[in-house]
mmCIF file of C-alpha atoms in Angstrom:
data_model
loop_
_atom_site.group_PDB
_atom_site.id
_atom_site.type_symbol
_atom_site.label_atom_id
_atom_site.label_comp_id
_atom_site.label_asym_id
_atom_site.label_seq_id
_atom_site.Cartn_x
_atom_site.Cartn_y
_atom_site.Cartn_z
ATOM 1 C CA MET A 235 151.901 109.598 59.194
ATOM 2 C CA GLU A 236 151.929 109.988 62.980
ATOM 3 C CA GLN A 237 154.913 111.374 64.734
ATOM 4 C CA THR A 238 156.825 109.295 67.164
ATOM 5 C CA ASP A 239 160.552 109.887 69.027
ATOM 6 C CA PHE A 240 161.867 106.934 67.195
ATOM 7 C CA LYS A 241 165.565 108.087 65.779
ATOM 8 C CA ALA A 242 167.348 106.100 63.685
ATOM 9 C CA LEU A 243 170.604 104.288 64.039
ATOM 10 C CA ARG A 244 173.056 104.092 61.517
ATOM 11 C CA LEU A 245 176.139 101.605 61.203
ATOM 12 C CA THR A 246 179.062 101.210 58.069
ATOM 13 C CA GLN A 247 181.053 98.269 58.390
ATOM 14 C CA HIS A 248 184.039 98.070 55.463
ATOM 15 C CA TYR A 249 186.364 94.969 53.820
ATOM 16 C CA ARG A 250 189.097 94.750 51.277
ATOM 17 C CA GLN A 251 188.988 91.548 49.819
ATOM 18 C CA THR A 252 191.848 89.849 47.820
ATOM 19 C CA ILE A 253 190.772 87.994 44.983
ATOM 20 C CA HIS A 254 193.011 85.888 42.911
ATOM 21 C CA ALA A 255 191.777 87.238 39.333
ATOM 22 C CA GLN A 256 191.303 90.742 37.179
ATOM 23 C CA PRO A 257 188.363 92.874 37.637
ATOM 24 C CA GLU A 258 187.242 91.541 34.312
ATOM 25 C CA LYS A 259 186.774 87.843 35.727
ATOM 26 C CA ILE A 260 185.345 88.883 39.257
ATOM 27 C CA PHE A 261 182.796 91.597 38.411
ATOM 28 C CA PRO A 262 180.380 89.120 36.228
ATOM 29 C CA LEU A 263 180.507 87.189 39.570
ATOM 30 C CA LEU A 264 178.539 90.092 41.693
ATOM 31 C CA CYS A 265 175.302 89.398 40.234
ATOM 32 C CA PRO A 266 172.291 87.382 41.882
ATOM 33 C CA VAL A 267 172.503 84.831 39.192
ATOM 34 C CA SER A 268 176.287 84.044 39.291
ATOM 35 C CA GLU A 269 176.416 84.254 43.345
ATOM 36 C CA ALA A 270 174.264 81.098 43.090
ATOM 37 C CA GLN A 271 177.121 79.544 41.338
ATOM 38 C CA TRP A 272 179.879 80.130 44.062
ATOM 39 C CA LEU A 273 178.537 81.023 47.404
ATOM 40 C CA ASP A 274 177.592 78.245 49.231
ATOM 41 C CA GLY A 275 173.796 78.731 50.806
ATOM 42 C CA TRP A 276 172.962 81.870 48.569
ATOM 43 C CA GLN A 277 169.355 82.024 47.851
ATOM 44 C CA TYR A 278 167.732 84.923 45.625
ATOM 45 C CA GLN A 279 164.401 85.362 43.613
ATOM 46 C CA MET A 280 164.820 87.446 40.854
ATOM 47 C CA ILE A 281 162.086 89.693 40.621
ATOM 48 C CA PHE A 282 162.623 92.035 37.786
ATOM 49 C CA SER A 283 165.315 92.294 35.191
ATOM 50 C CA GLU A 284 165.449 93.280 31.510
ATOM 51 C CA SER A 285 168.578 90.735 30.969
ATOM 52 C CA GLY A 286 167.514 88.036 33.945
ATOM 53 C CA ARG A 287 170.943 89.050 35.411
ATOM 54 C CA VAL A 288 172.205 92.030 37.382
ATOM 55 C CA GLU A 289 171.620 95.371 35.803
ATOM 56 C CA GLN A 290 170.851 98.969 36.966
ATOM 57 C CA GLY A 291 167.190 99.216 38.050
ATOM 58 C CA ALA A 292 167.285 95.104 39.225
ATOM 59 C CA VAL A 293 165.143 93.540 41.783
ATOM 60 C CA PHE A 294 165.438 90.528 43.450
ATOM 61 C CA ARG A 295 164.405 89.252 46.600
ATOM 62 C CA THR A 296 166.564 86.743 49.544
ATOM 63 C CA PRO A 297 164.719 84.863 52.038
ATOM 64 C CA GLY A 298 164.765 86.427 55.413
ATOM 65 C CA LEU A 299 165.817 83.785 58.369
ATOM 66 C CA ASP A 300 163.585 84.975 61.332
ATOM 67 C CA GLU A 301 162.015 88.057 59.758
ATOM 68 C CA PRO A 302 160.434 89.129 56.309
ATOM 69 C CA ASP A 303 162.327 88.755 53.119
ATOM 70 C CA THR A 304 164.919 91.167 51.898
ATOM 71 C CA ASP A 305 164.426 93.416 48.544
ATOM 72 C CA TRP A 306 167.276 94.438 46.988
ATOM 73 C CA VAL A 307 167.112 96.977 43.921
ATOM 74 C CA VAL A 308 170.819 97.512 42.036
ATOM 75 C CA THR A 309 171.092 101.746 41.985
ATOM 76 C CA LEU A 310 174.525 101.621 40.352
ATOM 77 C CA HIS A 311 175.899 98.841 37.520
ATOM 78 C CA ASP A 312 178.857 100.402 36.288
ATOM 79 C CA PRO A 313 181.077 97.480 34.456
ATOM 80 C CA SER A 314 183.273 99.421 33.317
ATOM 81 C CA ALA A 315 184.781 101.001 36.364
ATOM 82 C CA HIS A 316 183.447 97.531 38.286
ATOM 83 C CA LYS A 317 181.319 99.206 40.847
ATOM 84 C CA VAL A 318 178.035 97.859 41.621
ATOM 85 C CA GLU A 319 175.962 99.156 44.415
ATOM 86 C CA PHE A 320 172.478 97.785 46.200
ATOM 87 C CA ILE A 321 169.599 99.116 48.279
ATOM 88 C CA ARG A 322 168.617 96.539 50.488
ATOM 89 C CA ILE A 323 164.883 96.740 52.108
ATOM 90 C CA THR A 324 164.070 94.466 55.272
ATOM 91 C CA PRO A 325 160.815 95.366 56.053
ATOM 92 C CA PHE A 326 160.187 97.166 59.601
ATOM 93 C CA SER A 327 163.182 96.897 60.154
ATOM 94 C CA ARG A 328 166.312 98.348 58.194
ATOM 95 C CA THR A 329 167.949 99.420 54.827
ATOM 96 C CA CYS A 330 171.399 98.713 53.844
ATOM 97 C CA LEU A 331 173.399 100.071 50.915
ATOM 98 C CA LEU A 332 175.990 97.861 49.323
ATOM 99 C CA LYS A 333 178.823 99.345 47.774
ATOM 100 C CA ILE A 334 181.179 96.530 46.336
ATOM 101 C CA SER A 335 184.305 98.355 43.883
ATOM 102 C CA VAL A 336 187.194 96.022 42.349
ATOM 103 C CA LEU A 337 190.306 96.912 41.908
ATOM 104 C CA SER A 338 193.296 95.579 39.732
ATOM 105 C CA GLN A 339 196.234 95.013 41.996
ATOM 106 C CA ASP A 340 198.759 93.491 39.563
ATOM 107 C CA GLU A 341 198.094 91.065 36.521
ATOM 108 C CA THR A 342 197.294 88.151 39.104
ATOM 109 C CA THR A 343 195.359 89.918 41.633
ATOM 110 C CA SER A 344 192.469 92.398 42.462
ATOM 111 C CA HIS A 345 190.911 94.169 45.574
ATOM 112 C CA VAL A 346 187.098 93.893 46.113
ATOM 113 C CA ASP A 347 186.049 96.857 48.685
ATOM 114 C CA ILE A 348 182.979 96.094 50.279
ATOM 115 C CA SER A 349 180.947 98.831 52.711
ATOM 116 C CA TYR A 350 177.981 97.972 53.905
ATOM 117 C CA THR A 351 175.932 100.996 55.740
ATOM 118 C CA TYR A 352 172.504 100.013 57.732
ATOM 119 C CA THR A 353 169.674 102.507 58.918
ATOM 120 C CA GLY A 354 167.553 101.030 61.211
ATOM 121 C CA LEU A 355 163.328 101.891 59.939
ATOM 122 C CA SER A 356 162.168 100.761 63.663
ATOM 123 C CA PRO A 357 163.024 100.023 66.883
ATOM 124 C CA ALA A 358 163.773 95.809 65.589
ATOM 125 C CA GLY A 359 165.872 97.652 63.072
ATOM 126 C CA ASN A 360 168.283 99.382 65.498
ATOM 127 C CA ASP A 361 168.260 95.998 67.518
ATOM 128 C CA TYR A 362 169.501 94.475 64.640
ATOM 129 C CA ILE A 363 172.367 97.311 63.905
ATOM 130 C CA VAL A 364 173.182 97.230 67.798
ATOM 131 C CA ASN A 365 173.823 93.250 67.635
ATOM 132 C CA LEU A 366 175.848 93.495 64.819
ATOM 133 C CA SER A 367 179.229 91.895 65.140
ATOM 134 C CA GLU A 368 182.138 93.178 63.664
ATOM 135 C CA ALA A 369 183.809 89.521 64.201
ATOM 136 C CA ASP A 370 180.818 87.991 62.489
ATOM 137 C CA PHE A 371 180.928 90.788 59.979
ATOM 138 C CA ILE A 372 184.432 89.611 59.263
ATOM 139 C CA THR A 373 183.927 86.132 59.138
ATOM 140 C CA SER A 374 181.181 86.759 56.365
ATOM 141 C CA MET A 375 183.379 88.886 54.388
ATOM 142 C CA LYS A 376 186.523 86.306 54.788
ATOM 143 C CA PHE A 377 184.344 83.208 53.711
ATOM 144 C CA TRP A 378 183.025 85.113 50.943
ATOM 145 C CA GLU A 379 186.355 85.832 49.687
ATOM 146 C CA GLU A 380 187.591 82.377 49.933
ATOM 147 C CA SER A 381 184.804 80.915 48.067
ATOM 148 C CA MET A 382 185.378 83.279 45.325
ATOM 149 C CA ASN A 383 188.960 82.179 45.323
ATOM 150 C CA HIS A 384 187.823 78.643 45.421
ATOM 151 C CA PHE A 385 185.457 78.889 42.730
ATOM 152 C CA LEU A 386 187.899 81.118 40.351
ATOM 153 C CA LYS A 387 190.661 78.737 41.065
ATOM 154 C CA SER A 388 188.653 75.256 40.723
ATOM 155 C CA GLY A 389 184.985 76.308 39.059
ATOM 156 C CA HIS A 390 183.410 74.602 42.026
ATOM 157 C CA LYS A 391 181.520 75.998 44.884
ATOM 158 C CA LEU A 392 183.331 75.986 48.492
ATOM 159 C CA GLU A 393 180.804 74.398 51.227
ATOM 160 C CA ARG A 394 180.742 76.383 54.478
ATOM 161 C CA SER A 395 181.631 73.463 56.048
ATOM 162 C CA ALA A 396 184.843 73.105 54.545
ATOM 163 C CA PHE A 397 185.867 76.997 55.547
#
């Protein structure tokens, strides 16, 4: 492998959602299959899963908009602790470690702590990281939060245009 002067950038973004349900209701929704039921615009292709759902070692793919598709690997799936982690790899661009933890707050509310840690794999990946907007991240996390709360209350998907 050729030595270069490339130096990877890394960025971590955190968000805490408030979801009006207990972890036992929320955690099963943190699955690519279930996510399609409640998150408008979510698309995936399951590559490997023995159960057909999220599980440790499952692999799935999401479409890239103006770049290659992103491959996801479930590196931790702990239903009893309500924690799930994914590694996302966008070829020739970046990796992302996504950690999600669901914590009960009271009988009707939970916090969902989410962190994304991006690492550039190339100058293009570094550019992606430099251009990540905190405002866009928060908007995305709020839409996810509103979508999950809407689904848990109504059983229907919240459309982006309604947000």
